[in-house]
Amino acid sequence: MQSVIPEVTYQPEAVLLSVNALRKDKVETSYVHISRLGGFFTAEYKSKQGTFHDGLYIPAEKIAKASIYERELATSLVLELTEQARDGEGIKLFVDFPKLSMIGWHNKNLKRLREALGA
């Protein structure tokens, strides 16, 4: 994570989640790291190289509000940012965590995320 974006601060109490998506003939795995102090980080994991790439990092101070919503097929995390778009509208980031093939540690960390956000 820090090799992709060095300014990310790893937080041991962070919630870690994995999202696996089937694309054509391969499985793409992305990871999410979120904590009150460390902010939000997500990146695709390249298992053959054992590395992350195409990371996105949002520092905690740029997150105005974080909410979590339960939907039928996914749990959605919504981050409202302190920055605004050019048209003056607030910027929101939506992240979906599918419920179909979740493993034990994923469920445990999703529960921790709900607790951290008071949902």
CSV table of C-alpha atoms in Angstrom, one decimal:
chain,number,residue,atom,x,y,z
A,1,MET,CA,0.0,0.0,0.0
A,2,GLN,CA,2.7,2.5,1.0
A,3,SER,CA,4.7,1.5,-2.1
A,4,VAL,CA,1.9,2.7,-4.3
A,5,ILE,CA,1.1,5.9,-2.4
A,6,PRO,CA,3.8,6.6,0.2
A,7,GLU,CA,1.8,9.2,2.2
A,8,VAL,CA,-0.7,6.5,3.2
A,9,THR,CA,-0.4,5.8,6.9
A,10,TYR,CA,-1.1,2.2,7.8
A,11,GLN,CA,-3.4,1.9,10.8
A,12,PRO,CA,-3.5,-1.5,12.6
A,13,GLU,CA,-7.1,-0.9,13.7
A,14,ALA,CA,-8.2,-0.2,10.1
A,15,VAL,CA,-10.9,-2.1,8.5
A,16,LEU,CA,-9.6,-4.2,5.6
A,17,LEU,CA,-11.9,-5.6,2.9
A,18,SER,CA,-11.3,-7.5,-0.3
A,19,VAL,CA,-13.5,-7.2,-3.4
A,20,ASN,CA,-13.2,-9.9,-6.0
A,21,ALA,CA,-14.7,-9.4,-9.5
A,22,LEU,CA,-14.7,-11.8,-12.4
A,23,ARG,CA,-13.6,-10.0,-15.6
A,24,LYS,CA,-13.6,-12.0,-18.8
A,25,ASP,CA,-11.4,-15.0,-17.9
A,26,LYS,CA,-9.7,-13.7,-14.8
A,27,VAL,CA,-10.5,-12.7,-11.3
A,28,GLU,CA,-9.6,-9.1,-10.3
A,29,THR,CA,-9.0,-8.5,-6.6
A,30,SER,CA,-9.1,-5.1,-5.0
A,31,TYR,CA,-8.5,-4.2,-1.4
A,32,VAL,CA,-9.9,-1.4,0.7
A,33,HIS,CA,-8.2,0.0,3.9
A,34,ILE,CA,-10.2,2.5,5.8
A,35,SER,CA,-9.7,4.1,9.3
A,36,ARG,CA,-10.5,7.3,11.0
A,37,LEU,CA,-6.9,8.3,11.2
A,38,GLY,CA,-5.5,6.7,8.0
A,39,GLY,CA,-8.3,7.7,5.6
A,40,PHE,CA,-9.4,5.6,2.7
A,41,PHE,CA,-7.1,3.6,0.3
A,42,THR,CA,-8.1,1.2,-2.4
A,43,ALA,CA,-6.0,-0.6,-5.1
A,44,GLU,CA,-6.1,-3.5,-7.4
A,45,TYR,CA,-3.9,-6.4,-6.3
A,46,LYS,CA,-1.8,-8.2,-8.8
A,47,SER,CA,-1.3,-11.7,-7.3
A,48,LYS,CA,1.3,-12.8,-9.8
A,49,GLN,CA,3.6,-9.9,-8.9
A,50,GLY,CA,2.4,-9.7,-5.3
A,51,THR,CA,1.9,-5.9,-5.7
A,52,PHE,CA,-0.8,-3.3,-5.7
A,53,HIS,CA,-1.3,-0.8,-8.5
A,54,ASP,CA,-3.7,2.0,-9.6
A,55,GLY,CA,-4.2,3.1,-6.0
A,56,LEU,CA,-6.6,5.7,-4.8
A,57,TYR,CA,-6.0,7.5,-1.5
A,58,ILE,CA,-8.2,10.0,0.3
A,59,PRO,CA,-6.8,11.4,3.5
A,60,ALA,CA,-9.0,11.3,6.6
A,61,GLU,CA,-9.2,15.1,6.7
A,62,LYS,CA,-10.8,15.2,3.2
A,63,ILE,CA,-13.6,12.9,4.2
A,64,ALA,CA,-16.5,15.0,5.6
A,65,LYS,CA,-18.9,12.0,6.2
A,66,ALA,CA,-18.9,8.3,5.7
A,67,SER,CA,-22.1,6.2,5.6
A,68,ILE,CA,-22.9,2.6,5.0
A,69,TYR,CA,-26.1,1.3,3.4
A,70,GLU,CA,-27.4,-2.3,3.1
A,71,ARG,CA,-28.7,-3.2,-0.3
A,72,GLU,CA,-30.0,-6.6,-1.5
A,73,LEU,CA,-26.8,-7.7,-3.2
A,74,ALA,CA,-24.2,-5.5,-1.7
A,75,THR,CA,-23.2,-3.3,1.2
A,76,SER,CA,-22.5,0.3,0.0
A,77,LEU,CA,-20.0,2.6,1.5
A,78,VAL,CA,-20.5,6.3,0.7
A,79,LEU,CA,-17.8,8.8,1.3
A,80,GLU,CA,-18.8,12.5,1.1
A,81,LEU,CA,-15.7,14.6,0.6
A,82,THR,CA,-14.9,18.1,1.8
A,83,GLU,CA,-14.0,19.2,-1.7
A,84,GLN,CA,-16.5,20.3,-4.3
A,85,ALA,CA,-16.8,19.7,-8.0
A,86,ARG,CA,-16.4,22.6,-10.4
A,87,ASP,CA,-20.2,23.0,-10.5
A,88,GLY,CA,-20.3,23.5,-6.8
A,89,GLU,CA,-21.8,20.1,-6.0
A,90,GLY,CA,-20.3,17.9,-3.3
A,91,ILE,CA,-18.2,15.0,-4.3
A,92,LYS,CA,-19.3,11.5,-3.2
A,93,LEU,CA,-17.4,8.2,-3.7
A,94,PHE,CA,-19.5,5.0,-3.8
A,95,VAL,CA,-17.9,1.6,-3.0
A,96,ASP,CA,-20.0,-1.6,-3.2
A,97,PHE,CA,-19.0,-4.7,-1.4
A,98,PRO,CA,-20.9,-7.7,-3.0
A,99,LYS,CA,-22.6,-10.1,-0.6
A,100,LEU,CA,-22.5,-13.1,-2.8
A,101,SER,CA,-19.2,-14.8,-2.1
A,102,MET,CA,-18.0,-13.2,1.1
A,103,ILE,CA,-15.5,-15.1,3.3
A,104,GLY,CA,-15.3,-15.1,7.1
A,105,TRP,CA,-12.7,-12.4,7.5
A,106,HIS,CA,-14.5,-10.2,5.0
A,107,ASN,CA,-17.8,-10.5,6.9
A,108,LYS,CA,-16.0,-9.8,10.2
A,109,ASN,CA,-14.3,-6.6,8.8
A,110,LEU,CA,-17.6,-5.5,7.2
A,111,LYS,CA,-19.2,-5.7,10.6
A,112,ARG,CA,-16.3,-3.7,12.0
A,113,LEU,CA,-16.9,-1.1,9.3
A,114,ARG,CA,-20.5,-0.8,10.3
A,115,GLU,CA,-19.6,-0.5,14.0
A,116,ALA,CA,-17.0,2.2,13.2
A,117,LEU,CA,-19.5,4.2,11.2
A,118,GLY,CA,-22.3,3.7,13.8
A,119,ALA,CA,-24.5,1.8,11.3
